[in-house]
XYZ file of C-alpha atoms in Angstrom:
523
model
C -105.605 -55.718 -24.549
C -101.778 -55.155 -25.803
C -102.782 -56.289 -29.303
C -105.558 -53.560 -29.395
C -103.341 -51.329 -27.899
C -100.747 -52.148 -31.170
C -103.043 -52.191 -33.555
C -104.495 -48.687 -32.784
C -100.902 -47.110 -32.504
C -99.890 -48.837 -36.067
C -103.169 -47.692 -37.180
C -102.448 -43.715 -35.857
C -99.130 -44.030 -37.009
C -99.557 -45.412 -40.768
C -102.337 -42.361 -40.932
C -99.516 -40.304 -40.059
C -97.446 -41.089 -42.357
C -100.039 -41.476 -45.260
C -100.892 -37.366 -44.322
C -97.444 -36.671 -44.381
C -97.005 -38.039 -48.086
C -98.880 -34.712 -50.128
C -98.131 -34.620 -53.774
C -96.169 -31.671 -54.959
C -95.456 -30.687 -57.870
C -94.712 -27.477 -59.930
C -95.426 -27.325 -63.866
C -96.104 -25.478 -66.463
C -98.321 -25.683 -69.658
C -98.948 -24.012 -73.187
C -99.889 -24.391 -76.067
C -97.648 -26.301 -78.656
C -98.211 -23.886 -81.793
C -97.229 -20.859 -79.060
C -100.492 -19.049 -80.183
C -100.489 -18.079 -76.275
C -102.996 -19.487 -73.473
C -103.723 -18.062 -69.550
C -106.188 -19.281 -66.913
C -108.711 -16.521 -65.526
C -110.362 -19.083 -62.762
C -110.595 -23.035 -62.156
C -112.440 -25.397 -60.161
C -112.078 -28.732 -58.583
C -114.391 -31.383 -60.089
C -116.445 -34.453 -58.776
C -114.033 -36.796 -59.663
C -111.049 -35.250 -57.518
C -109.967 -33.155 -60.807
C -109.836 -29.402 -61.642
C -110.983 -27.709 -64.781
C -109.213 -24.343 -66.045
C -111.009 -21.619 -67.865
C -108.999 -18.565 -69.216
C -108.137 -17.063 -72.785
C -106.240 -18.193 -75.595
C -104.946 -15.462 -78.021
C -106.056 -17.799 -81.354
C -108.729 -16.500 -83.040
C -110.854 -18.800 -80.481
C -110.526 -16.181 -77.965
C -111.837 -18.877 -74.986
C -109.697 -21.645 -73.571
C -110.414 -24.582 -71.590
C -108.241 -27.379 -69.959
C -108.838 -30.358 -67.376
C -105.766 -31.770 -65.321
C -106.066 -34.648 -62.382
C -104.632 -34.253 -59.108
C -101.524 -34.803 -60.575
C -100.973 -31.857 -62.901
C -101.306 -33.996 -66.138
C -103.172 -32.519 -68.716
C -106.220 -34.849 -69.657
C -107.971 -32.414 -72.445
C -107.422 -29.011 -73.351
C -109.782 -27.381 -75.997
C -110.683 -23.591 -77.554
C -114.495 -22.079 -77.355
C -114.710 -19.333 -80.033
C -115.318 -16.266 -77.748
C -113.188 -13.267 -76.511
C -112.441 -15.663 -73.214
C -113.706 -16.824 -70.022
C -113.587 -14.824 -66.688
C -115.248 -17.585 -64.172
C -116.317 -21.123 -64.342
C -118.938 -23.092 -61.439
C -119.720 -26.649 -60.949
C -123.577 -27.471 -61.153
C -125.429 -30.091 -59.606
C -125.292 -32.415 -62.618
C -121.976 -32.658 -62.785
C -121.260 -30.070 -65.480
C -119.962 -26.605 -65.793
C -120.771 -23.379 -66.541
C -118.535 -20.637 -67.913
C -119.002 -16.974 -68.141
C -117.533 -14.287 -70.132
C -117.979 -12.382 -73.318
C -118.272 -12.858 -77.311
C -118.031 -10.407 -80.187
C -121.048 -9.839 -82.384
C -119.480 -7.759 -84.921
C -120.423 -4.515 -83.352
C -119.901 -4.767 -80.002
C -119.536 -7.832 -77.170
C -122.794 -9.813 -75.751
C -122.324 -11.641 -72.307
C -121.646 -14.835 -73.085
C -122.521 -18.258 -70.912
C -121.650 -21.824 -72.049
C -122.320 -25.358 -70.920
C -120.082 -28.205 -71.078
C -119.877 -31.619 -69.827
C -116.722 -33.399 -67.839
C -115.773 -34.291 -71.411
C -115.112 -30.751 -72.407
C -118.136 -30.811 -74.826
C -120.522 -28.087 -75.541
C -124.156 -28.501 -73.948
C -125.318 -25.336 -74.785
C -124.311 -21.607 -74.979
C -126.294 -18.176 -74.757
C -125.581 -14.699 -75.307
C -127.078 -11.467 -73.284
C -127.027 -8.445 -75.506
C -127.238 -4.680 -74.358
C -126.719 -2.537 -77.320
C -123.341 -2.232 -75.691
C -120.463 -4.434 -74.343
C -121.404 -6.746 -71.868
C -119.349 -9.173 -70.469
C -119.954 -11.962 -67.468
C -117.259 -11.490 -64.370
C -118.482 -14.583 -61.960
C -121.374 -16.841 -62.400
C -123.265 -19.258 -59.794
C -126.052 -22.088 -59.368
C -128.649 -21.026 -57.268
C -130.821 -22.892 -54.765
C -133.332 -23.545 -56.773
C -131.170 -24.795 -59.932
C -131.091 -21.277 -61.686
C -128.258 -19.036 -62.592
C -127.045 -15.516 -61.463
C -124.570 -13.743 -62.727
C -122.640 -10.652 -62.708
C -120.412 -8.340 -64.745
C -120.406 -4.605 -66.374
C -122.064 -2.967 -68.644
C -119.331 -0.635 -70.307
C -120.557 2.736 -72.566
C -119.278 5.741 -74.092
C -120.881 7.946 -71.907
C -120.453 8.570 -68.183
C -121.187 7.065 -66.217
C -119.060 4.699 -68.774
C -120.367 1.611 -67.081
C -123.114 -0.417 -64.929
C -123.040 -2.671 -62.598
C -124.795 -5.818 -64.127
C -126.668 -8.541 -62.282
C -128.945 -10.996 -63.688
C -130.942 -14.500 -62.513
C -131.906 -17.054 -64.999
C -134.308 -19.842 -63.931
C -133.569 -23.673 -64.550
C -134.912 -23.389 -68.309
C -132.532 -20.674 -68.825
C -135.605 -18.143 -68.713
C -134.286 -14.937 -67.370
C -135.988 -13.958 -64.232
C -134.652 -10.561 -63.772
C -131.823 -8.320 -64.626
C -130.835 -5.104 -62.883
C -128.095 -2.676 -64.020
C -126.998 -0.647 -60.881
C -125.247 2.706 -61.389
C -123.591 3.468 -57.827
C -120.551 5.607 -59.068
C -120.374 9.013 -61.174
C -117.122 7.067 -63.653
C -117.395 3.807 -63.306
C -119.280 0.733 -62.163
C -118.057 -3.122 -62.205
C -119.448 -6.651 -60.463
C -116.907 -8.865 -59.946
C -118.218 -11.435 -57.557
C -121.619 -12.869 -56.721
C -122.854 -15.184 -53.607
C -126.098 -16.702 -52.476
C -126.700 -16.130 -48.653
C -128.626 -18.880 -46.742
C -131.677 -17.213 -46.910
C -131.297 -16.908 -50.583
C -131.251 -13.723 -51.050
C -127.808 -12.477 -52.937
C -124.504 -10.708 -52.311
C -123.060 -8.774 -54.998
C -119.798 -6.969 -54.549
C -116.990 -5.318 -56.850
C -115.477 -1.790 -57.823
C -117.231 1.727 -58.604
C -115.257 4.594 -58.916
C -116.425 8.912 -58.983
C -114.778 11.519 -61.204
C -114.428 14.519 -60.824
C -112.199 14.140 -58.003
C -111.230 10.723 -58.492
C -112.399 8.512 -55.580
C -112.185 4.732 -55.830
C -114.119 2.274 -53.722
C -115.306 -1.076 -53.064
C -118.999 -2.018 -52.761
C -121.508 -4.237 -51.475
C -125.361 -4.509 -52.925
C -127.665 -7.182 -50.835
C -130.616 -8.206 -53.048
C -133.799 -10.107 -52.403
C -134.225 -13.113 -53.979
C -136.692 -11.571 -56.393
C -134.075 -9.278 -57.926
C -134.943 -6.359 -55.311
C -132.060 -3.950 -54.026
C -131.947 -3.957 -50.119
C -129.069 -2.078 -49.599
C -126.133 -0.658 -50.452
C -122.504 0.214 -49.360
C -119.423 1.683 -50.265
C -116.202 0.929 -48.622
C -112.902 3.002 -48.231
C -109.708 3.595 -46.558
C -109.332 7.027 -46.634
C -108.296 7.498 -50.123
C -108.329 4.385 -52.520
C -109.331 0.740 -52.423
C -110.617 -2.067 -55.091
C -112.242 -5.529 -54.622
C -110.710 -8.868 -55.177
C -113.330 -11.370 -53.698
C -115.599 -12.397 -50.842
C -116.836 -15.573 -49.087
C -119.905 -15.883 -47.415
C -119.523 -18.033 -44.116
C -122.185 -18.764 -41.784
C -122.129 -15.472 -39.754
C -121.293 -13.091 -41.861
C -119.230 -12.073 -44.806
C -115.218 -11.775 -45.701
C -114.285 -9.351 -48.251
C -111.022 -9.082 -49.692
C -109.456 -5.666 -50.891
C -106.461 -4.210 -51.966
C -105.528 -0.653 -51.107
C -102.702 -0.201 -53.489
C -99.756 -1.433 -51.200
C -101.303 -3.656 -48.745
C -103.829 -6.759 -49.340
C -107.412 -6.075 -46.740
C -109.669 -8.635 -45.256
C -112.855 -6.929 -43.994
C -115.607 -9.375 -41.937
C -118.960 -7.538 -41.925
C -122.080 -8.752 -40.758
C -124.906 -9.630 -43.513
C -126.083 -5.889 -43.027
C -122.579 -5.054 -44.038
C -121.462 -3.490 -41.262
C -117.702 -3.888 -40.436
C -117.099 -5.976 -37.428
C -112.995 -6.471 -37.897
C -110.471 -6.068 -40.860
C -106.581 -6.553 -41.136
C -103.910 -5.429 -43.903
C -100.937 -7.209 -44.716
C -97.842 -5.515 -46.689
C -97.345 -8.299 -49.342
C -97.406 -8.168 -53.643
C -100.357 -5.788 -54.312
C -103.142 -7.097 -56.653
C -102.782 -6.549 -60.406
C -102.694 -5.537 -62.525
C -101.880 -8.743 -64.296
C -99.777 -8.539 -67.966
C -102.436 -10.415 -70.019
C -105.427 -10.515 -67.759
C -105.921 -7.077 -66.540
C -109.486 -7.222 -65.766
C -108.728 -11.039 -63.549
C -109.346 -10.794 -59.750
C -107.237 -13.221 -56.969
C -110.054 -15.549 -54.562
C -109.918 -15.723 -50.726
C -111.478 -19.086 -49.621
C -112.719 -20.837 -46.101
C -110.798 -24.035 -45.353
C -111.957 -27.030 -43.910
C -110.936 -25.569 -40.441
C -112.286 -22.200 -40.693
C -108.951 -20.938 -41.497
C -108.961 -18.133 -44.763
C -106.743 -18.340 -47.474
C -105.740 -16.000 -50.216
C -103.209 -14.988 -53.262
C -102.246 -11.616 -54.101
C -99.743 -10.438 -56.873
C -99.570 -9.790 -60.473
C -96.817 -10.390 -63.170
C -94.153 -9.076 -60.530
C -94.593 -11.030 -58.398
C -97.214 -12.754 -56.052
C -97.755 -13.724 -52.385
C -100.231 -16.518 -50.959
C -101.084 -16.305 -47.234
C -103.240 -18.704 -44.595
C -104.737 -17.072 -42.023
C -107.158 -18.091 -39.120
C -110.416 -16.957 -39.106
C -109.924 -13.636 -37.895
C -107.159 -12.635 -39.744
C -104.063 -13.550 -38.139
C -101.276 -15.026 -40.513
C -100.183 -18.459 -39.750
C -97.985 -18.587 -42.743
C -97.406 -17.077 -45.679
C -95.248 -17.630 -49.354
C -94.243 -15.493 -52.006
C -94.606 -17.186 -55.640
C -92.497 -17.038 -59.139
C -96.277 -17.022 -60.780
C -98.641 -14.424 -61.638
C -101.184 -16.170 -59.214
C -105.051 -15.837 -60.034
C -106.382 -18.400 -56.952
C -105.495 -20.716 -54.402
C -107.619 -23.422 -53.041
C -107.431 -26.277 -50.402
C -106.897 -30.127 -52.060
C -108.391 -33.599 -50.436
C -104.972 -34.076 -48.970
C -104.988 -30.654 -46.982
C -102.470 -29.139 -49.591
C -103.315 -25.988 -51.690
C -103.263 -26.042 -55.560
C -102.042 -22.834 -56.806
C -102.468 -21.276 -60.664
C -101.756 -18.736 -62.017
C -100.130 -17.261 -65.544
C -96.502 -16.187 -67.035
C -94.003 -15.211 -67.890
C -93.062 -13.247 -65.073
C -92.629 -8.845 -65.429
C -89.299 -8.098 -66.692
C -87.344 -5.333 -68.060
C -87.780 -7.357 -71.431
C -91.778 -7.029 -72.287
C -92.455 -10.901 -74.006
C -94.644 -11.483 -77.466
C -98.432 -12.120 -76.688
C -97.224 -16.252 -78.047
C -94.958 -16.593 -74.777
C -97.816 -16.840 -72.753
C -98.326 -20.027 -70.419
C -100.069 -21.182 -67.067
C -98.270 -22.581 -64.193
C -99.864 -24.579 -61.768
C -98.543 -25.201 -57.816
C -99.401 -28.257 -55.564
C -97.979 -27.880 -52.214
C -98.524 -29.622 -48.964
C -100.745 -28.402 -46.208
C -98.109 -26.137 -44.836
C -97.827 -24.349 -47.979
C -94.379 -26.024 -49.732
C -94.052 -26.757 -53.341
C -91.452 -29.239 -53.531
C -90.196 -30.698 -50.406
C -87.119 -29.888 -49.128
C -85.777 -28.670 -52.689
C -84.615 -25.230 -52.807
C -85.420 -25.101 -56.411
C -89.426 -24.704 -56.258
C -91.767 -22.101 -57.473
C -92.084 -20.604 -54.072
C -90.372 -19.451 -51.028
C -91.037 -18.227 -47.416
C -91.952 -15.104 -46.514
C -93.063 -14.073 -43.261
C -95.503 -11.416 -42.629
C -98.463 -10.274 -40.101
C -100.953 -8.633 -39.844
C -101.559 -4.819 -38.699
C -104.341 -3.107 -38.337
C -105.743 -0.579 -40.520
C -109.155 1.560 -40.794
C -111.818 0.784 -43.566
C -114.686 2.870 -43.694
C -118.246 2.150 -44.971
C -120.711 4.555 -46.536
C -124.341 3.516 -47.403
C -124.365 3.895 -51.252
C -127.011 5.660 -53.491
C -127.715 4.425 -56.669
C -129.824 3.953 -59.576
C -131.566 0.956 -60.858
C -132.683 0.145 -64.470
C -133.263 -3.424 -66.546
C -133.599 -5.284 -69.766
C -131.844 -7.003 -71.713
C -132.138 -9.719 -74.333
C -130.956 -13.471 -74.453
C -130.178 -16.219 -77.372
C -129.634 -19.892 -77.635
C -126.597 -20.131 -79.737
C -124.171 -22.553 -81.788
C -120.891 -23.258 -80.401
C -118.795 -26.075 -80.086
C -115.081 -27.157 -78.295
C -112.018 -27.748 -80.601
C -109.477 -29.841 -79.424
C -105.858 -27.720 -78.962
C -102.380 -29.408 -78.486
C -100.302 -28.479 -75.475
C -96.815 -28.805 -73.617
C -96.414 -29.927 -70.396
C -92.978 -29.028 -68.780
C -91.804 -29.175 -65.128
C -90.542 -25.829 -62.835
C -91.890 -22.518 -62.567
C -93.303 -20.090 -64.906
C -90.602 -17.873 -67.003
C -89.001 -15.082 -65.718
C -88.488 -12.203 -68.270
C -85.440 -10.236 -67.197
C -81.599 -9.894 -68.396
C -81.563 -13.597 -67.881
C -84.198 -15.486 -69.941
C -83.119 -18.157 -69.240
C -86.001 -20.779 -67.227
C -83.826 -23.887 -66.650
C -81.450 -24.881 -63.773
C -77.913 -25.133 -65.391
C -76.571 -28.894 -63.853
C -73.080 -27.673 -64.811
C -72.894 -25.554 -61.373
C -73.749 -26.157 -57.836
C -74.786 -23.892 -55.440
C -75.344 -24.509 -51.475
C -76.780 -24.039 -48.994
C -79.514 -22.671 -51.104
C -81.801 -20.787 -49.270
C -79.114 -19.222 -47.514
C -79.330 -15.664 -45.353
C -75.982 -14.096 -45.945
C -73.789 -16.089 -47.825
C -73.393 -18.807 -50.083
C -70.784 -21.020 -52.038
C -71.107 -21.467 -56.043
C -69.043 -23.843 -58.149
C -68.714 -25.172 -61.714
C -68.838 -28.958 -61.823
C -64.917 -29.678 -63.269
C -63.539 -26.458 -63.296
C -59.959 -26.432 -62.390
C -59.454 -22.770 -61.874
C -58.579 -21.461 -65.052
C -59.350 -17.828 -66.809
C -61.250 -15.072 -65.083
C -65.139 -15.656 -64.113
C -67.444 -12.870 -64.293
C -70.607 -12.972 -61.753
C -74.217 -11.200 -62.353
C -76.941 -11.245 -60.189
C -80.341 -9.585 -61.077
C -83.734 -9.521 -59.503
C -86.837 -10.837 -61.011
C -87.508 -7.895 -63.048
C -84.003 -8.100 -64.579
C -81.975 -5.609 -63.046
C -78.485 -6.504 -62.073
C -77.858 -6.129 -58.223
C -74.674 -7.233 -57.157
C -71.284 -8.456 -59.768
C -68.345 -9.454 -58.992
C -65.285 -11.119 -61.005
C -63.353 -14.248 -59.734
C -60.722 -16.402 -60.693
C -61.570 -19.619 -58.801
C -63.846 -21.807 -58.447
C -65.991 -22.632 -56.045
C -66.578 -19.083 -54.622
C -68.600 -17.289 -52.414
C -71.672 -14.411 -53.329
C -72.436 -12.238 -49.961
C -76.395 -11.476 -49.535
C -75.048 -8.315 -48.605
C -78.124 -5.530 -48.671
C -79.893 -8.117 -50.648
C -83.463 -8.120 -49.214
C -85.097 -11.605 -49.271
C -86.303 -13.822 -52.745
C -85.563 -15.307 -55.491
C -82.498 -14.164 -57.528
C -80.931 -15.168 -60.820
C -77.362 -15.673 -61.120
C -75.029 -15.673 -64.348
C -71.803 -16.656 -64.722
C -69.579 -15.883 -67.755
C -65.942 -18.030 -68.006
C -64.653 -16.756 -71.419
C -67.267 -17.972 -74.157
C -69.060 -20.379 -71.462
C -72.301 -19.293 -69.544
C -73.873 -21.335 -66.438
C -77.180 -19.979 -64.904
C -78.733 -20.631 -61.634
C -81.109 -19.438 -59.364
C -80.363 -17.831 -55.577
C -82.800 -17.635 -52.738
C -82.098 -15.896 -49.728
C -84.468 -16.186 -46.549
C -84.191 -14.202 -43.733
């Protein structure tokens, strides 16, 4: 009876420590001819690896790349197309990507196929007689396609709402272009329901006055509008993303300053909702029109990312709302979702906002793995993220049922495209931060600790013997110098002084020598 008892503690403990071991990691990835690349969505594939769809500013337009677990790049290829806004797994193993594609006069919706290879399987184009693009994209039930997107026009109402479903043979079933606001009219995000009917939601906006508001549009699974809803907060709100979880939906919104979850009922009714007073959504330096996920967890718990090229926040929350931690992130983050291991991988784009605007070539994704508790590199104050608390409050969302206007057609081609291989870099650390210090490299020449710190800190330069005057800058992440000060020793110390808490970039000048590091103060 011992031995059992042995053996099933050595077993619980060597499961401990196996959980306890998450990769991390923090890297960073473009293109070698710096033509420019950025990631719009991704998803995790059968074989325990993620594919990343985005842009690339060649004259490709459409950019594809597949990584393992372990953030190395396995292929990376171009699709000639003006770039892809969602990707989904299908039940063959492949992928589907969605987005848009020039014709000459104006852009078609554009839809491609490609295998865990990266190869082309096939591609289509919708046309409108205007531009069309595809925003998020999704296998049905029955081994179809439905889609989403806008419509956009010269004329007001400037822009539709459009849904469509394709069957397996890439017949299309039905298309609908809703009209809910006076100004303007966008799909962002599509779900099937259990029942499978659909879930449609995204922005629509009125003018004159300007009112701005999220919606909801429920819709049989023969194409046929049940209802629809508006929501609001009193003056101004916009759509990110919604889940739809066994009794119910989540929405997530943005009202400007604070990041909204919303649970409704499938009748769209609001049964709870919660802000939280992190990095506002967007918009996002080279992927304006990009949207940040919320996703369900494998214990029911919700987590989202929120931020643009200012800066970013990721939260977890339970499954009514309630933060149980929460980051901030050097990365202008697009999505978050939960690994095999219980860790999160995080991607996103850069460089970073700055007071110095960067050329469209300096443009690069940056990809997180942290552990299940939401840290990059373990016990290393030098990752791509840092803690910061914050909880939730209440606030008021209001929901209007919607009127709106329904009209159809469009027409679809089988077309010729194919995937070019592209060369890219792989580096280590965080995104770039564009500011008064360019600089994207930890200097090994000084030391700084403790590092986080709260209110002060000691710096010195590795075999300096106290000679000549040393001049001290410290500036923010969008490159504005906050605190200076001019020393004649080293090691010294900085004060946090009215600093609030983040990451911080220090320079120091010692006559015609510069050394560059990074602060981050916690509270």
């Amino acid at each position: 009876m011992k031995k059992v008892v042995f053996i099933l503690l050595l077993s619980v403990s060597i499961c401990t420590i196996a959980s306890a071991q998450q990769i991390t990691f923090s890297k960073v990835y473009y293109d070698s001819l710096n033509m420019g690349i950025g990631a719009n969505a991704f998803v995790p594939t059968f074989d325990n690896k993620y594919i990343v769809a985005g842009g690339s500013f060649s004259s490709a337009g459409g950019y594809i790349m597949k990584i393992d677990s372990a953030g190395n790049s396995l292929w990376s290829k171009t699709i000639a197309c003006d770039g892809f806004n969602c990707i989904v797994s299908t039940n063959d193993s492949c992928y589907i990507l969605g987005g848009s594609k020039y014709n000459g006069t104006f852009s078609d919706a554009f839809c491609t196929k490609i295998n865990s290879a990266g190869s082309v399987i096939w591609s289509k184009t919708f046309s409108a007689n205007d531009n069309l693009k595809i925003n998020s994209i999704l296998q049905t039930f029955d081994s179809g396609f439905v889609m989403t997107g806008t419509l956009n026009m010269n004329a007001a109402p400037y822009s539709k709402i459009f849904i469509a479903k394709m069957d397996a043979a890439l017949t299309i079933s039905w298309v609908k272009f809703i009209v809910i606001g006076s100004d303007d009219n966008e799909g962002f995000s599509v779900k099937q329901a259990p029942d499978s009917s659909y879930y449609v939601a995204g922005n629509t906006a009125d003018y004159p006055p300007y009112n701005a508001y999220a919606f909801a549009i429920h819709l049989s699974e023969s194409g046929t509008v049940l209802w629809a809803k508006k929501y609001n907060s009193g003056s101004y709100i916009v759509f990110s993303d919604f889940i739809v979880i066994y009794n119910g939906l989540v929405f997530y919104l943005d009202d400007g300053g604070n990041a909204e979850l919303a649970k409704t009922d499938f009748s769209g009714n609001i049964l709870w909702n919660k802000c939280y007073q992190i990095f506002p959504q967007g918009p996002h330096m080279f992927f304006p029109q990009v949207t940040s996920k919320v996703h369900q967890t494998a214990d029911t718990s919700l987590v989202f990312v929120s931020g643009s090229c200012g800066g970013s926040s990721m939260a977890k929350t339970d499954s009514s709302g309630n933060v149980i931690w929460s980051r901030s992130l050097i990365l202008d983050v697009v999505e978050a979702v939960e690994t095999k291991d219980k860790g999160y991988f995080i991607f996103g784009n850069g460089p970073m906002c700055g007071s110095k605007q960067p050329p469209t070539t300096s443009s690069q994704i940056g990809i997180l793995k942290t552990d299940s508790l939401g840290n990059d590199t373990i016990n290393s104050w030098w990752g791509c993220m840092y803690d910061n608390p914050f909880s939730a409050s209440s606030c008021i969302i209001n929901s209007i049922l919607a009127t709106f206007g329904v009209s159809g057609g469009i027409t679809s081609n089988t077309i010729a495209s194919s995937a070019n291989n592209v060369a890219i870099v792989v580096e280590g650390g965080c995104v770039a931060v564009l500011g008064a210090v360019s600089e994207n490299k930890e200097d090994e020449s000084i030391s700084i600790s403790p590092n986080p710190f709260t209110t002060q800190t000691t710096v010195e330069i590795k075999g300096n013997r106290g000679i000549g005057e040393i001049r001290a800058e410290v500036y923010d992440v969008f490159g504005r110098e906050v605190k200076s000060l001019v020393i004649s020793h080293s090691p010294f110390t900085i004060e946090r002084g009215n600093l609030g808490s983040g990451v911080y970039f220090l320079r120091l000048t010692e006559e015609n020598k510069i050394f560059t590091g990074k602060l981050v103060i916690t509270d």
